[in-house]
mmCIF file of C-alpha atoms and ligand atoms in Angstrom:
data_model
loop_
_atom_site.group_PDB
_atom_site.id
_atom_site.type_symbol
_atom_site.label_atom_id
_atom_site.label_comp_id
_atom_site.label_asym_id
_atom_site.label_seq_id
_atom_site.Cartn_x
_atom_site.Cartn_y
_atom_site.Cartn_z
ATOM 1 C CA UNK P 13 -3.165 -12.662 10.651
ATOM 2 C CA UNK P 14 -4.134 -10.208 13.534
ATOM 3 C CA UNK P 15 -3.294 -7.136 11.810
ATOM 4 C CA UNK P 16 -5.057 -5.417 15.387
ATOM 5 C CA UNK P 17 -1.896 -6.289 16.677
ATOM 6 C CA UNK P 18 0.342 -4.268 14.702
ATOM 7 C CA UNK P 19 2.594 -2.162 16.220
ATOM 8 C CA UNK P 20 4.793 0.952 15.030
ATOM 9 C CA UNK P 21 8.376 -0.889 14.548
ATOM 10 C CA UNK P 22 10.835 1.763 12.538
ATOM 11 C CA UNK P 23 10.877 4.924 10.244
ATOM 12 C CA UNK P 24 13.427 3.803 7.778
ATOM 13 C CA UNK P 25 14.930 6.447 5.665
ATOM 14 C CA UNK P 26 17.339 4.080 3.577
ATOM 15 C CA UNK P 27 16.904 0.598 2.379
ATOM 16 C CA UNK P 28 19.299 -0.018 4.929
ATOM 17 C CA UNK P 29 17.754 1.258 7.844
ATOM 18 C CA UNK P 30 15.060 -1.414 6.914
ATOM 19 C CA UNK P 31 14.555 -4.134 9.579
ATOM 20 C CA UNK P 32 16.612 -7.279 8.625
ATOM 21 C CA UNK P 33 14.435 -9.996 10.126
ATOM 22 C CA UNK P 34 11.423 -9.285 7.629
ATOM 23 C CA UNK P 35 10.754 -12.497 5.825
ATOM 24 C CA UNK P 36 7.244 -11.063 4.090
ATOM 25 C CA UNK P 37 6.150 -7.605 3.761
ATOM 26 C CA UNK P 38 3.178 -5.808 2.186
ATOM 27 C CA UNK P 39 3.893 -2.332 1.131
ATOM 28 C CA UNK P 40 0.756 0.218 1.376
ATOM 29 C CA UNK P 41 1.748 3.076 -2.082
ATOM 30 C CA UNK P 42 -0.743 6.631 -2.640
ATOM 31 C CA UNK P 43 -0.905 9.935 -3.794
ATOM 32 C CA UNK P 44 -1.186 12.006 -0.643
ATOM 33 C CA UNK P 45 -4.636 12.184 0.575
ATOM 34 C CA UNK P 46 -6.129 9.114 -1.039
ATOM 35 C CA UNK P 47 -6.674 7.963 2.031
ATOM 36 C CA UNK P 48 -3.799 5.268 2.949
ATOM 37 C CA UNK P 49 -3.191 6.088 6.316
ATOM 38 C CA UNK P 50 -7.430 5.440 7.305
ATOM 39 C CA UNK P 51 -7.030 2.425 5.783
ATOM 40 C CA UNK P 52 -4.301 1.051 7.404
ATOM 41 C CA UNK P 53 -6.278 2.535 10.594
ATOM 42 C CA UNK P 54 -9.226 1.441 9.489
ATOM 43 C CA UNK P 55 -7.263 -2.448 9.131
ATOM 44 C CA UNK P 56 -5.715 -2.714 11.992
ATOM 45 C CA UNK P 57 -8.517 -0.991 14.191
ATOM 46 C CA UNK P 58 -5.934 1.619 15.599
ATOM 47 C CA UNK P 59 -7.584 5.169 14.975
ATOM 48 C CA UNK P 60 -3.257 6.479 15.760
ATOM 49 C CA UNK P 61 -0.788 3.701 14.092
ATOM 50 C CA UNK P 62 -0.753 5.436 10.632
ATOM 51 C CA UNK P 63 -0.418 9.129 12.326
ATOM 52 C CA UNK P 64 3.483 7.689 12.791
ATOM 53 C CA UNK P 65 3.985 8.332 9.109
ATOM 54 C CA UNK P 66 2.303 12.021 8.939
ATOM 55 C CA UNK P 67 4.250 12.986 11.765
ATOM 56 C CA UNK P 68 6.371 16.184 10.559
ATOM 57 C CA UNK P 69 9.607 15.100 9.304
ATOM 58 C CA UNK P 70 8.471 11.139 8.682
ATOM 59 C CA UNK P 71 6.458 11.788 5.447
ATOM 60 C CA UNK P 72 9.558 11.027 3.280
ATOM 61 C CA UNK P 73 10.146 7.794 5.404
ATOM 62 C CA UNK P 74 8.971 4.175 4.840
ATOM 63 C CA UNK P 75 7.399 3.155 8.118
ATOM 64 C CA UNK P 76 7.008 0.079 9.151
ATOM 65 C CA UNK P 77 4.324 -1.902 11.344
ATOM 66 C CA UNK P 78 4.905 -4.969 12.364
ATOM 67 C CA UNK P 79 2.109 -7.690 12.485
ATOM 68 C CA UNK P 80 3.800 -10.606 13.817
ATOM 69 C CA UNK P 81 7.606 -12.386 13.655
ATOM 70 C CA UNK P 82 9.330 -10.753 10.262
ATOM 71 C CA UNK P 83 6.091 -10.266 9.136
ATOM 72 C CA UNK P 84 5.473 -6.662 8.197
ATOM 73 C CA UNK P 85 2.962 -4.068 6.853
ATOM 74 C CA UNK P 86 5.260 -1.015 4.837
ATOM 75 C CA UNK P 87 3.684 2.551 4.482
ATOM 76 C CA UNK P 88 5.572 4.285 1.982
ATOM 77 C CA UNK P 89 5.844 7.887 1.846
ATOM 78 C CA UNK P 90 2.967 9.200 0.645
ATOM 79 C CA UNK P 91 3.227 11.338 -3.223
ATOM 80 C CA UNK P 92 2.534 14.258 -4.604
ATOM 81 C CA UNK P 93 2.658 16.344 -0.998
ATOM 82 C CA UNK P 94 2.159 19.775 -2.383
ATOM 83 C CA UNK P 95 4.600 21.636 -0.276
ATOM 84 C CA UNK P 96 7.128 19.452 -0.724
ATOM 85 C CA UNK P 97 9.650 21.072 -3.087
ATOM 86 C CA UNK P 98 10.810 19.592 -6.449
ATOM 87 C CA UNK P 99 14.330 18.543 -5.305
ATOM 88 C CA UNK P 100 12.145 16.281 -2.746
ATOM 89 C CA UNK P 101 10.061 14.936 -4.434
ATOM 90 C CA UNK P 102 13.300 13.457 -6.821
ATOM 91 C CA UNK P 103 15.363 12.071 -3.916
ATOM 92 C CA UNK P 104 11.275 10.299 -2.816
ATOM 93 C CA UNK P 105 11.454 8.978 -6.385
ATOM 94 C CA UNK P 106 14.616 7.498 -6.170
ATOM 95 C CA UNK P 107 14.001 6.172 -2.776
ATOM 96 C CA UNK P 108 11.096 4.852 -3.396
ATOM 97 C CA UNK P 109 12.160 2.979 -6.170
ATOM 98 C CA UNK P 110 15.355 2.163 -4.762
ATOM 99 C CA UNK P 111 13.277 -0.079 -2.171
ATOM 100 C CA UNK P 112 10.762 -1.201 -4.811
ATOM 101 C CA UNK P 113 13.387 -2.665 -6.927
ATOM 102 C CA UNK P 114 15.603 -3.973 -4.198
ATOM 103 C CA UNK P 115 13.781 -5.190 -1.172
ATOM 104 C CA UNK P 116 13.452 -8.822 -1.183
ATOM 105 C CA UNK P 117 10.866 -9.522 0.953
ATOM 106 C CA UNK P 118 8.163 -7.492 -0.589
ATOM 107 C CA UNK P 119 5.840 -9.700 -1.798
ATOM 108 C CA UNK P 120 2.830 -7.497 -2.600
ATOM 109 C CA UNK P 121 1.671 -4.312 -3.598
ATOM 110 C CA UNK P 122 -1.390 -2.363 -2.152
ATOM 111 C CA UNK P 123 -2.087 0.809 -3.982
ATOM 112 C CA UNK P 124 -4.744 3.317 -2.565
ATOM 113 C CA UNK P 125 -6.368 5.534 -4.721
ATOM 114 C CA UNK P 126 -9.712 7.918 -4.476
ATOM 115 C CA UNK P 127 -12.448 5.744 -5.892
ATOM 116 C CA UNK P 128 -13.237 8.880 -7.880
ATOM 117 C CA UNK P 129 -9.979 9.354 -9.521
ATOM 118 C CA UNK P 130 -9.400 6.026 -10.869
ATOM 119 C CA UNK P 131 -6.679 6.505 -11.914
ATOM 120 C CA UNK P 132 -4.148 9.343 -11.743
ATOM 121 C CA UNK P 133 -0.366 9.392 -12.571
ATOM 122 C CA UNK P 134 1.342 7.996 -9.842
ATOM 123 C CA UNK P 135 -1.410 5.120 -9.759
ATOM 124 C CA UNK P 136 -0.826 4.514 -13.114
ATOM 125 C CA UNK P 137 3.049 4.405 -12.893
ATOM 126 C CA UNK P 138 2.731 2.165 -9.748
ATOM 127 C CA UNK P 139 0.301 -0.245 -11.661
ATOM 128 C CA UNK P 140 2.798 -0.323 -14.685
ATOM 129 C CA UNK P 141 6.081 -0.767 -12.443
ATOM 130 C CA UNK P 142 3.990 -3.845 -10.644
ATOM 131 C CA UNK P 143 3.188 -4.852 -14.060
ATOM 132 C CA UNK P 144 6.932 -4.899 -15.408
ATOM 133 C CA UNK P 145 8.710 -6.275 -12.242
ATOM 134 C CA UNK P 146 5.218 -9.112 -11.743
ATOM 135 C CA UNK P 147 4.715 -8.167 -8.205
ATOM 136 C CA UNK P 148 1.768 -9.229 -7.121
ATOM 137 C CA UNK P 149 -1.007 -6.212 -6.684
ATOM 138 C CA UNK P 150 -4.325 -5.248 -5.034
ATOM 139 C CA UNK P 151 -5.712 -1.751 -5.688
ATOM 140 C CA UNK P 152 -8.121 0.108 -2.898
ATOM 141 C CA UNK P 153 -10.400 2.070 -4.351
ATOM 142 C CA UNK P 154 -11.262 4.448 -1.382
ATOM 143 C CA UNK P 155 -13.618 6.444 0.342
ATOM 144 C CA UNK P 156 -16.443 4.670 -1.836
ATOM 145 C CA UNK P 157 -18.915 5.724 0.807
ATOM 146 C CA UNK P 158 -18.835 9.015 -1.521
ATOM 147 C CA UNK P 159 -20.432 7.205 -4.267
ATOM 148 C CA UNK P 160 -23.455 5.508 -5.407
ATOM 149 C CA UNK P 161 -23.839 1.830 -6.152
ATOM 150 C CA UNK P 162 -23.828 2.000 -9.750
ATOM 151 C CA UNK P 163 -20.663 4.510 -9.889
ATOM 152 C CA UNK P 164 -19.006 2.315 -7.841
ATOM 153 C CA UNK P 165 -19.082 -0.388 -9.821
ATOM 154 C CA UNK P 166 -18.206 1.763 -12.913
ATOM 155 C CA UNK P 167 -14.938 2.731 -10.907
ATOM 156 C CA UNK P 168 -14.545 -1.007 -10.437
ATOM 157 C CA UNK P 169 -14.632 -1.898 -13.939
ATOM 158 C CA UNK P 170 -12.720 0.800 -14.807
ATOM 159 C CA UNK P 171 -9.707 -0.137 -12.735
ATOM 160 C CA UNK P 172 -10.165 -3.542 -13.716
ATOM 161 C CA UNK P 173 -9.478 -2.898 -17.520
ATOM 162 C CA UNK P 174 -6.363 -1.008 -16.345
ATOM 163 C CA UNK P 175 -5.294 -4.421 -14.432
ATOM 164 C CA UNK P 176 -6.113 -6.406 -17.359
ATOM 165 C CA UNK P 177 -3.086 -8.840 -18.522
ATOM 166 C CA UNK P 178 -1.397 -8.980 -14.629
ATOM 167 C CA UNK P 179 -1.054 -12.291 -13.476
ATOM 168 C CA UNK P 180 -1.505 -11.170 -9.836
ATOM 169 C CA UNK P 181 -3.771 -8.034 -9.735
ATOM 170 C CA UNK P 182 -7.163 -7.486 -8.015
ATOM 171 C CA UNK P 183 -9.200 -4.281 -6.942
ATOM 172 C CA UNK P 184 -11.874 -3.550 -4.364
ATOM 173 C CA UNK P 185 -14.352 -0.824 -3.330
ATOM 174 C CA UNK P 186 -12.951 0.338 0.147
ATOM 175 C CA UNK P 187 -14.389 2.631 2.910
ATOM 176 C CA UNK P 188 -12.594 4.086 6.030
ATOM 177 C CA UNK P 189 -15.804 5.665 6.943
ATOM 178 C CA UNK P 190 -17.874 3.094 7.167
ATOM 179 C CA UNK P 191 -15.589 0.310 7.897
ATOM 180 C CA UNK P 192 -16.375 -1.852 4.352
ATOM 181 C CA UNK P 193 -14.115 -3.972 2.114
ATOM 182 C CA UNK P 194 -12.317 -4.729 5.843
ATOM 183 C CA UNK P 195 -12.464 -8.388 5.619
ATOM 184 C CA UNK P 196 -11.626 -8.101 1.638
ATOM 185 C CA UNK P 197 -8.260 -6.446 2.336
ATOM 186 C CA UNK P 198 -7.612 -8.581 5.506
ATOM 187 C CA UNK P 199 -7.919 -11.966 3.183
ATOM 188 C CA UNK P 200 -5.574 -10.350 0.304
ATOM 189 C CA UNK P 201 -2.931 -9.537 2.989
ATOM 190 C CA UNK P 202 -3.146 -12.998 4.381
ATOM 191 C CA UNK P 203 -2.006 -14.471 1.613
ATOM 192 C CA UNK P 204 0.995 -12.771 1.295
ATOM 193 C CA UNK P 205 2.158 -12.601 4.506
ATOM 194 C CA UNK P 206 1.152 -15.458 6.342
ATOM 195 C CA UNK P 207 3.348 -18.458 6.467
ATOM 196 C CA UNK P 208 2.506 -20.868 3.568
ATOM 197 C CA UNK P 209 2.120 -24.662 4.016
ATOM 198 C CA UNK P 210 2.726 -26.084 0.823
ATOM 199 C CA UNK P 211 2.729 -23.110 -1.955
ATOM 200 C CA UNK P 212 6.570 -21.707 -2.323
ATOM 201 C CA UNK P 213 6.961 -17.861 -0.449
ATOM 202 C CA UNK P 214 7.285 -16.222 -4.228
ATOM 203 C CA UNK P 215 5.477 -17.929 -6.633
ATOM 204 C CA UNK P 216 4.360 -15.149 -9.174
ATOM 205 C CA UNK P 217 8.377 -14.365 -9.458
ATOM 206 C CA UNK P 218 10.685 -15.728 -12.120
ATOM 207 C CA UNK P 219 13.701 -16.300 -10.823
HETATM 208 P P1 GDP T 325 -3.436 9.799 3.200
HETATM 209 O O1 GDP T 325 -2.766 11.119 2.963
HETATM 210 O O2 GDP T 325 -3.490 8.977 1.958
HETATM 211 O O3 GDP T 325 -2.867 9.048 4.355
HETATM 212 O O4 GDP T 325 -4.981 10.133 3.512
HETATM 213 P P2 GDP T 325 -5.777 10.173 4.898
HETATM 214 O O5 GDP T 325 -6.020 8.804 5.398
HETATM 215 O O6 GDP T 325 -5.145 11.134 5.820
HETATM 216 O O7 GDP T 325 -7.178 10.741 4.380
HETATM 217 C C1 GDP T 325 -7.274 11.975 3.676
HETATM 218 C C2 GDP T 325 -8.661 12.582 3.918
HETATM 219 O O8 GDP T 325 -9.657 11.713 3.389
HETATM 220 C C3 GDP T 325 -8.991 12.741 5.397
HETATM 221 O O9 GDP T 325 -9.713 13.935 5.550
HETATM 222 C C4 GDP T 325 -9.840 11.540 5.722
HETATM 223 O O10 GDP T 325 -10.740 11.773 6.768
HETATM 224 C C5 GDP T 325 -10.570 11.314 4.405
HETATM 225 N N1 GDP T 325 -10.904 9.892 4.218
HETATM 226 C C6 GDP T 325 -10.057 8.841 4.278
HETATM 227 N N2 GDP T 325 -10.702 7.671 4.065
HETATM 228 C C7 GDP T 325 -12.001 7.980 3.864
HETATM 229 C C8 GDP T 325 -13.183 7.210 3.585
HETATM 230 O O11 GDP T 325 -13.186 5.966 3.474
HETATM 231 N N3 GDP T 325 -14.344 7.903 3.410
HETATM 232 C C9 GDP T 325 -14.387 9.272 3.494
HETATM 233 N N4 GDP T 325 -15.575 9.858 3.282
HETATM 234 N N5 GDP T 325 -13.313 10.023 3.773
HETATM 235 C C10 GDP T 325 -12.124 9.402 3.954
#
């Protein structure tokens, strides 16, 4: 897929404000300032597209991108904004999970966390709701240009353990900065959203 071609589609505020035509979508989930928005920069070589979704107003909205025919990357409001007031952060929740638990073409899960807080509450509740509801998952571990080899791969490991038991879960050291793990992320998207030959759209799922 050319995600270079992605282009800002819709701020959806509802599920059903979301566009109707998506046949695959990957949905991009972090704690505020984890550094979701350079990577979806950073992906699609577009220093602005993610700058939609911090826009004053859009925080609490998913956003959508759209990479090719009904073929879509999500970025979901981002958690834990500190100003945000409680009340907010309850109706995000139940948004949030609302198109989690309902959206049918989500088929996978990329959650982007600070390679030095592996992992944090939200992180952790994301990992076990992908766990419960076996939707595929691959966890960024960002900004690891702020750590040395070695503590990198103890983050890795870390965040492997956590994954441990998921049929569909993988992790990878990720940097904005210095443009690394690109082609990693790239490969994990493809395989969600580009059209499959032979393998069935939704494998992983029971139905
Ligand atoms: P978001 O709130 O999750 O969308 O986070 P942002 O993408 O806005 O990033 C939050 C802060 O982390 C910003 O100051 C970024 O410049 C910084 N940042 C993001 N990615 C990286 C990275 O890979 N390396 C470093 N060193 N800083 C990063």
């Amino acid at each position: 897929m050319n995600y270079q071609a992605a282009q800002f589609e819709i701020s959806a505020a509802k599920l059903r404000d979301c566009p109707t035509d998506s046949v695959a979508e990957v949905a991009f989930a972090g704690r505020s300032n984890a550094g979701k928005s350079s990577a979806i920069n950073t992906l699609t070589r577009q220093g602005q597209l993610a700058r939609t979704s911090k826009t004053p107003g859009r925080t609490q909205l998913i956003n959508y991108f759209r990479v090719d025919q009904g073929r879509y990357l999500v970025d979901l409001p981002g958690y834990g904004y500190a100003k945000v007031p409680l009340k907010v952060k309850d109706d995000w929740q139940v948004h949030l999970e609302h198109y989690l638990n309902a959206r049918e073409p989500l088929l996978g899960l990329i959650l982007v966390t600070d390679i030095r807080h592996v992992f944090k509450d939200f992180d952790l509740m994301m990992i076990d709701w992908a766990r419960q509801n076996q939707l595929p998952l691959h966890v960024l571990l960002t900004k690891s240009d702020k750590l040395k080899r070695g503590a990198i791969q103890e983050a890795l490991m870390k965040a492997r353990k956590e994954l441990e038991g998921m049929a569909d879960a993988s992790v990878q050291a990720f940097s904005s900065l210095k443009r690394q793990g690109v082609d990693i992320l790239s490969q994990r998207l493809d395989g969600w959203l580009e059209p499959a030959d032979e393998a069935p759209a939704e494998p992983a799922v029971d139905q």
